[in-house]
C-alpha positions as semicolon CSV with decimal commas, in nm:
position;residue;x (nm);y (nm);z (nm)
1;M;10,283;-7,240;-9,494
2;R;10,596;-7,409;-9,634
3;E;10,544;-7,777;-9,717
4;L;10,825;-7,886;-9,486
5;K;10,652;-7,724;-9,188
6;R;10,309;-7,850;-9,293
7;L;10,431;-8,210;-9,300
8;R;10,587;-8,179;-8,956
9;T;10,283;-8,025;-8,792
10;S;10,055;-8,280;-8,963
11;A;10,267;-8,555;-8,809
12;N;10,239;-8,378;-8,470
13;L;10,616;-8,361;-8,434
14;T;10,835;-8,094;-8,279
15;Q;11,141;-7,964;-8,461
16;E;11,355;-8,128;-8,195
17;A;11,195;-8,468;-8,263
18;V;11,240;-8,438;-8,639
19;V;11,603;-8,333;-8,603
20;H;11,671;-8,636;-8,379
21;E;11,508;-8,874;-8,630
22;L;11,694;-8,716;-8,922
23;S;12,027;-8,758;-8,742
24;T;11,948;-9,123;-8,670
25;L;11,847;-9,185;-9,032
26;G;12,161;-9,011;-9,157
27;Q;12,382;-9,235;-8,945
28;R;12,202;-9,544;-9,076
29;L;12,237;-9,437;-9,440
30;H;12,606;-9,369;-9,381
31;A;12,653;-9,712;-9,222
32;E;12,485;-9,869;-9,526
33;G;12,735;-9,695;-9,752
34;R;12,474;-9,472;-9,916
35;L;12,636;-9,151;-9,785
36;R;13,004;-9,058;-9,766
37;K;12,963;-8,928;-9,411
38;A;12,683;-8,900;-9,157
39;P;12,537;-8,548;-9,187
40;T;12,455;-8,335;-8,887
41;F;12,122;-8,163;-8,819
42;T;12,037;-7,889;-8,571
43;V;11,711;-7,730;-8,463
44;R;11,838;-7,387;-8,573
45;Q;11,920;-7,529;-8,917
46;Y;11,582;-7,698;-8,951
47;S;11,404;-7,385;-8,841
48;K;11,569;-7,193;-9,126
49;W;11,454;-7,455;-9,377
50;E;11,096;-7,408;-9,253
51;S;11,115;-7,028;-9,268
52;A;10,925;-6,846;-9,539
53;D;11,209;-6,618;-9,653
54;S;11,474;-6,772;-9,880
55;P;11,581;-7,075;-9,672
56;P;11,940;-7,197;-9,725
57;W;11,987;-7,478;-9,978
58;P;12,079;-7,793;-9,779
59;H;12,407;-7,978;-9,825
60;P;12,375;-8,277;-10,068
61;D;12,393;-8,534;-9,787
62;N;12,132;-8,342;-9,587
63;R;11,910;-8,328;-9,894
64;A;11,939;-8,704;-9,937
65;V;11,832;-8,765;-9,576
66;L;11,545;-8,514;-9,596
67;A;11,417;-8,678;-9,915
68;A;11,440;-9,026;-9,764
69;Y;11,271;-8,920;-9,440
70;W;10,976;-8,736;-9,597
71;K;10,967;-8,973;-9,900
72;R;10,967;-8,697;-10,160
73;P;11,220;-8,476;-10,341
74;V;11,344;-8,178;-10,143
75;E;11,200;-7,948;-10,411
76;A;10,856;-8,083;-10,317
77;L;10,932;-7,979;-9,959
78;G;10,951;-7,617;-10,069
79;L;11,329;-7,593;-10,086
80;R;11,495;-7,445;-10,391
81;P;11,859;-7,366;-10,469
82;R;11,937;-6,998;-10,468
83;A;12,140;-6,856;-10,754
84;A;12,456;-6,868;-10,542
85;D;12,391;-7,234;-10,454
86;R;12,341;-7,371;-10,803
87;G;12,705;-7,439;-10,861
88;P;13,046;-7,282;-10,820
89;L;13,159;-7,045;-11,091
90;V;13,486;-7,117;-11,265
91;L;13,742;-6,853;-11,178
92;T;13,817;-6,739;-11,530
93;S;13,800;-6,409;-11,712
94;A;13,619;-6,566;-12,008
95;T;13,240;-6,541;-12,033
96;L;13,066;-6,850;-11,902
97;I;12,805;-7,014;-12,118
98;S;12,573;-6,992;-11,818
99;Q;12,595;-6,611;-11,848
100;I;12,457;-6,611;-12,204
101;P;12,098;-6,477;-12,212
102;A;11,836;-6,750;-12,218
103;G;11,718;-6,659;-12,566
104;A;12,061;-6,636;-12,724
105;T;12,158;-6,869;-13,005
106;L;12,441;-7,109;-12,923
107;V;12,553;-7,139;-13,286
108;P;12,892;-6,987;-13,369
109;P;13,019;-6,955;-13,725
110;S;13,106;-7,302;-13,851
111;T;13,450;-7,191;-13,966
112;S;13,553;-7,027;-13,638
113;P;13,849;-7,189;-13,456
114;L;13,809;-7,291;-13,093
115;L;13,958;-6,978;-12,938
116;E;13,980;-6,929;-12,564
117;D;13,681;-6,694;-12,555
118;A;13,479;-6,857;-12,833
119;T;13,173;-7,076;-12,788
120;P;13,273;-7,433;-12,882
121;P;13,142;-7,514;-13,232
122;W;13,012;-7,856;-13,130
123;L;12,757;-7,693;-12,900
124;A;12,557;-7,600;-13,210
125;Q;12,500;-7,969;-13,275
126;T;12,403;-8,061;-12,920
127;A;12,048;-8,190;-12,894
128;I;11,874;-8,030;-12,596
129;S;11,560;-8,212;-12,481
130;T;11,295;-7,973;-12,353
131;N;10,939;-8,026;-12,241
132;R;10,637;-7,821;-12,342
133;S;10,716;-7,546;-12,094
134;G;11,062;-7,505;-12,247
135;E;11,246;-7,657;-11,950
136;W;11,568;-7,843;-12,022
137;R;11,563;-8,177;-11,841
138;I;11,911;-8,326;-11,802
139;S;11,941;-8,695;-11,879
140;P;12,184;-8,936;-11,707
141;E;12,324;-9,018;-12,052
142;E;12,444;-8,658;-12,098
143;V;12,630;-8,666;-11,769
144;E;12,775;-9,008;-11,847
145;L;12,897;-8,884;-12,187
146;L;13,081;-8,589;-12,035
147;S;13,227;-8,803;-11,758
148;G;13,355;-9,049;-12,018
149;A;13,512;-8,763;-12,213
150;A;13,691;-8,651;-11,895
151;D;13,830;-9,003;-11,848
152;D;13,941;-9,016;-12,212
153;N;14,129;-8,687;-12,181
154;Y;14,302;-8,809;-11,866
155;A;14,415;-9,124;-12,050
156;I;14,546;-8,911;-12,339
157;D;14,733;-8,692;-12,090
158;Q;14,905;-8,995;-11,938
159;Q;15,018;-9,110;-12,281
160;F;15,102;-8,793;-12,470
161;G;15,094;-8,494;-12,231
162;A;14,839;-8,218;-12,188
163;N;14,945;-7,925;-12,406
164;R;14,648;-7,988;-12,637
165;L;14,394;-8,094;-12,375
166;W;14,317;-7,785;-12,169
167;R;14,097;-7,621;-12,435
168;P;13,855;-7,913;-12,491
169;T;13,843;-7,977;-12,117
170;R;13,757;-7,614;-12,055
171;A;13,476;-7,641;-12,310
172;H;13,341;-7,950;-12,131
173;L;13,356;-7,767;-11,799
174;L;13,168;-7,466;-11,934
175;W;12,896;-7,690;-12,068
176;T;12,871;-7,876;-11,736
177;H;12,816;-7,546;-11,553
178;H;12,554;-7,454;-11,811
179;M;12,374;-7,781;-11,730
180;I;12,397;-7,710;-11,357
181;D;12,268;-7,352;-11,391
182;R;11,998;-7,398;-11,655
183;G;11,895;-7,762;-11,645
184;I;11,628;-7,950;-11,452
185;Y;11,742;-8,261;-11,266
186;D;11,675;-8,460;-10,950
187;D;11,897;-8,458;-10,644
188;V;12,094;-8,770;-10,740
189;L;12,177;-8,637;-11,085
190;G;12,256;-8,298;-10,931
191;Q;12,521;-8,460;-10,711
192;Q;12,665;-8,632;-11,019
193;L;12,680;-8,301;-11,205
194;H;12,864;-8,126;-10,922
195;A;13,101;-8,422;-10,892
196;L;13,163;-8,401;-11,267
197;A;13,232;-8,027;-11,240
198;G;13,490;-8,095;-10,970
199;K;13,649;-8,374;-11,173
200;L;13,675;-8,154;-11,481
201;T;13,804;-7,855;-11,283
202;T;14,093;-8,040;-11,118
203;S;14,176;-8,210;-11,452
204;L;14,178;-7,871;-11,621
205;G;14,415;-7,742;-11,354
206;W;14,647;-8,036;-11,417
207;F;14,635;-7,993;-11,795
208;C;14,717;-7,621;-11,760
209;Y;15,004;-7,711;-11,529
210;D;15,147;-7,962;-11,777
211;A;15,107;-7,705;-12,056
212;G;15,303;-7,444;-11,858
213;L;15,000;-7,222;-11,781
214;Q;15,085;-7,203;-11,412
215;A;14,861;-6,909;-11,310
216;S;14,558;-7,071;-11,474
217;A;14,645;-7,404;-11,313
218;R;14,650;-7,253;-10,963
219;Q;14,320;-7,083;-11,037
220;Y;14,149;-7,404;-11,138
221;F;14,300;-7,601;-10,851
222;S;14,162;-7,343;-10,608
223;E;13,821;-7,371;-10,768
224;A;13,834;-7,751;-10,750
225;L;13,895;-7,722;-10,376
226;N;13,592;-7,492;-10,354
227;V;13,384;-7,762;-10,524
228;A;13,525;-8,028;-10,291
229;N;13,431;-7,819;-9,986
230;Y;13,088;-7,738;-10,130
231;T;13,006;-8,105;-10,189
232;S;13,210;-8,252;-9,898
233;D;13,404;-8,454;-10,156
234;D;13,718;-8,566;-9,975
235;V;13,827;-8,777;-10,273
236;L;13,833;-8,469;-10,496
237;A;14,014;-8,273;-10,225
238;S;14,285;-8,541;-10,196
239;R;14,336;-8,552;-10,572
240;T;14,348;-8,174;-10,607
241;L;14,589;-8,124;-10,317
242;S;14,819;-8,387;-10,465
243;N;14,818;-8,193;-10,792
244;M;14,881;-7,866;-10,611
245;A;15,173;-8,016;-10,420
246;R;15,332;-8,134;-10,745
247;Q;15,293;-7,791;-10,904
248;A;15,432;-7,617;-10,594
249;V;15,753;-7,820;-10,626
250;D;15,799;-7,705;-10,986
251;L;15,735;-7,346;-10,876
252;N;16,009;-7,387;-10,615
253;K;15,760;-7,357;-10,329
254;G;15,870;-7,658;-10,126
255;R;15,708;-7,561;-9,796
256;E;15,379;-7,499;-9,975
257;A;15,406;-7,842;-10,135
258;V;15,453;-8,004;-9,794
259;R;15,145;-7,824;-9,657
260;F;14,932;-7,931;-9,954
261;A;15,048;-8,293;-9,928
262;K;14,980;-8,312;-9,555
263;L;14,635;-8,156;-9,596
264;G;14,568;-8,408;-9,873
265;Q;14,663;-8,687;-9,631
266;R;14,411;-8,559;-9,376
267;H;14,137;-8,562;-9,639
268;A;14,247;-8,911;-9,747
269;E;14,192;-9,036;-9,392
270;L;13,833;-8,911;-9,403
271;W;13,742;-9,145;-9,690
272;N;13,968;-9,433;-9,585
273;A;14,178;-9,392;-9,899
274;P;14,361;-9,702;-10,025
275;S;14,735;-9,741;-9,984
276;R;14,821;-9,622;-10,336
277;V;14,667;-9,281;-10,264
278;I;14,848;-9,256;-9,930
279;A;15,174;-9,347;-10,108
280;L;15,115;-9,077;-10,369
281;L;15,057;-8,809;-10,108
282;A;15,360;-8,926;-9,910
283;I;15,592;-8,900;-10,211
284;R;15,445;-8,556;-10,288
285;E;15,539;-8,455;-9,934
286;A;15,887;-8,597;-9,989
287;Q;15,925;-8,386;-10,304
288;G;15,840;-8,075;-10,105
289;H;16,096;-8,158;-9,835
290;A;16,356;-8,227;-10,103
291;R;16,298;-7,896;-10,273
292;V;16,382;-7,706;-9,952
293;G;16,681;-7,933;-9,885
294;D;16,537;-8,116;-9,583
295;A;16,699;-8,455;-9,648
296;F;16,590;-8,607;-9,313
297;S;16,218;-8,536;-9,359
298;C;16,244;-8,631;-9,725
299;E;16,391;-8,971;-9,635
300;A;16,112;-9,040;-9,385
301;A;15,840;-8,949;-9,636
302;I;16,001;-9,166;-9,906
303;K;16,005;-9,459;-9,665
304;R;15,635;-9,411;-9,586
305;A;15,553;-9,390;-9,957
306;W;15,721;-9,723;-10,031
307;Q;15,566;-9,891;-9,726
308;E;15,219;-9,789;-9,840
309;W;15,282;-9,872;-10,207
310;E;15,408;-10,221;-10,120
311;R;15,073;-10,302;-9,964
312;G;14,961;-10,364;-10,320
313;D;14,674;-10,271;-10,546
314;N;14,320;-10,225;-10,420
315;E;13,993;-10,238;-10,610
316;L;13,914;-9,899;-10,456
317;D;14,219;-9,733;-10,617
318;P;14,086;-9,427;-10,806
319;D;14,177;-9,394;-11,173
320;W;14,386;-9,081;-11,106
321;A;14,622;-9,283;-10,883
322;H;14,676;-9,576;-11,122
323;F;14,980;-9,406;-11,278
324;L;15,178;-9,463;-10,958
325;N;15,336;-9,791;-11,060
326;L;15,684;-9,920;-10,977
327;A;15,846;-9,717;-11,255
328;E;15,679;-9,392;-11,153
329;L;15,744;-9,420;-10,779
330;T;16,109;-9,502;-10,856
331;C;16,125;-9,195;-11,080
332;L;15,971;-8,971;-10,813
333;E;16,219;-9,095;-10,555
334;G;16,500;-9,027;-10,803
335;M;16,373;-8,671;-10,847
336;C;16,379;-8,627;-10,468
337;R;16,736;-8,757;-10,451
338;L;16,837;-8,519;-10,726
339;D;16,690;-8,221;-10,543
340;V;16,873;-8,300;-10,218
341;G;17,203;-8,336;-10,404
342;Q;17,233;-8,717;-10,397
343;T;17,312;-8,718;-10,769
344;I;17,474;-9,064;-10,796
345;R;17,178;-9,235;-10,627
346;A;16,942;-9,018;-10,830
347;Q;17,098;-9,129;-11,158
348;E;17,074;-9,494;-11,055
349;L;16,706;-9,464;-10,966
350;L;16,614;-9,264;-11,275
351;A;16,794;-9,516;-11,498
352;Q;16,601;-9,798;-11,330
353;S;16,276;-9,609;-11,377
354;E;16,344;-9,539;-11,744
355;A;16,406;-9,909;-11,806
356;L;16,074;-9,991;-11,636
357;Q;15,866;-9,722;-11,807
358;D;15,583;-9,827;-12,037
359;T;15,686;-9,707;-12,383
360;A;15,321;-9,628;-12,463
361;H;15,314;-9,355;-12,195
362;S;15,561;-9,118;-12,352
363;R;15,490;-8,816;-12,127
364;N;15,605;-8,981;-11,802
365;R;15,892;-9,150;-11,982
366;G;15,999;-8,818;-12,132
367;I;16,003;-8,650;-11,792
368;C;16,205;-8,938;-11,649
369;L;16,454;-8,917;-11,937
370;G;16,491;-8,543;-11,887
371;R;16,566;-8,586;-11,516
372;L;16,803;-8,873;-11,592
373;S;16,994;-8,654;-11,835
374;V;17,018;-8,375;-11,576
375;A;17,147;-8,619;-11,311
376;A;17,402;-8,767;-11,552
377;V;17,533;-8,423;-11,649
378;Q;17,569;-8,327;-11,283
379;N;17,770;-8,646;-11,235
380;N;17,989;-8,552;-11,536
381;D;17,857;-8,863;-11,712
382;V;17,822;-8,687;-12,045
383;D;17,767;-8,999;-12,257
384;H;17,465;-9,118;-12,058
385;G;17,330;-8,764;-12,034
386;L;17,360;-8,731;-12,409
387;A;17,180;-9,061;-12,473
388;A;16,892;-8,977;-12,236
389;A;16,847;-8,629;-12,384
390;K;16,842;-8,769;-12,740
391;E;16,570;-9,017;-12,647
392;A;16,364;-8,743;-12,479
393;L;16,395;-8,533;-12,795
394;R;16,280;-8,829;-13,003
395;L;15,964;-8,848;-12,792
396;V;15,903;-8,475;-12,842
397;E;15,937;-8,519;-13,218
398;S;15,696;-8,814;-13,214
399;G;15,413;-8,601;-13,072
400;M;15,458;-8,600;-12,694
401;S;15,351;-8,252;-12,581
402;S;15,448;-8,179;-12,221
403;T;15,595;-7,841;-12,138
404;R;15,758;-7,999;-11,835
405;T;15,975;-8,220;-12,055
406;A;16,073;-7,915;-12,259
407;A;16,173;-7,738;-11,937
408;Q;16,395;-8,032;-11,841
409;L;16,563;-8,023;-12,181
410;K;16,643;-7,656;-12,131
411;I;16,816;-7,749;-11,804
412;V;17,005;-8,022;-11,990
413;H;17,107;-7,765;-12,252
414;D;17,252;-7,531;-11,991
415;G;17,422;-7,818;-11,808
416;M;17,580;-7,944;-12,130
417;L;17,726;-7,608;-12,230
418;P;18,056;-7,665;-12,042
419;H;18,090;-7,992;-12,239
420;R;18,002;-7,850;-12,580
421;C;18,338;-7,956;-12,725
422;A;18,273;-8,324;-12,643
423;R;18,166;-8,548;-12,928
424;G;17,797;-8,516;-13,012
425;V;17,722;-8,243;-12,758
426;G;17,726;-7,955;-13,008
427;D;17,470;-8,131;-13,227
428;L;17,255;-8,204;-12,923
429;L;17,258;-7,839;-12,816
430;E;17,143;-7,728;-13,160
431;H;16,876;-7,999;-13,159
432;I;16,741;-7,885;-12,821
433;R;16,736;-7,519;-12,928
434;A;16,545;-7,612;-13,242
435;H;16,268;-7,776;-13,041
436;V;16,241;-7,602;-12,706
437;A;16,403;-7,259;-12,746
């Protein structure tokens, strides 16, 4: 008899009674802030957990309530994750570390470069703690280390761009899935591992997007949404949909961007997201409307974005929304104005944004300068377009590595061609070709 059923019958309880008590406990744990949402329980669901043949692996919130109710880990109740429930696979053609045979040696040649399909060299130096039976027990410190690395890469992306970040982030993600698939851990640490996998997956999608690897970016964004659905992580869903909306604009898929942004807003409501997140999703929606030329809807979304942003900072603001400061929101509005053909207003806003930009964050400043140069050229303001393009090129030469800035400079190059006889323009065109051709 499965332990879950034995405990119930020993307590002389019906399945209906247990389900009612579990639902009540779940609501209390949610009210205490220990669960993101109150889980639901049904008699049919509970009956499957008690069945002898491969019961379904409960949702993380359900597992937490079951463990609290019966005062023991769910594994001790006879429940075990099936292979398909141990973690989402990354949608990539490369071989996952979790697919390497258990007895294989994770030591690549020390001189091998970190190629896309190669095992990361630093794995050879990773200390794996096993017990006498050979089981690998994951420690909280390992998860914390990887989470810190993810935060570090995000900070580097904000400052310098992501062209050089997708490979190390992919290596971190592969190792996280290896921990999920092969490691031993309790339910709390398991939730942290899955959250880390989602965090790394959406970051990897963003880094691929910034590096110009658009197909890979869409792949990883889709997988991040799978993780968000699997773990009921509305925060991850909001972040990922914001990223997807931004990419859709660059791919000239304005309607798709609007759908992503609105879906992100619905997820944001589910976790009572702070105003900065709502403002970010609103300006993403505005960018989508602008790309399809819907000036009326764009204006309304811009207004909502500023209304939310002006509510101020909140201690609950997630780290991935901190970039949306005054300079960045002004820049994003300027980009919207540029897309709907309001070039004079766009140039004014982008010039304001550039003056407000933190010089330490060269990627965002470079993108702003590129857009400012485009707006100036469209306004036949060659001198200001020239100055903005030269400054963007200086950032590229200093180490900023965003493919998006390079794409903007190519647009500047084409826009400047009719003015190639003006003073300084010929040199600028050669300079751009030397760096971004």
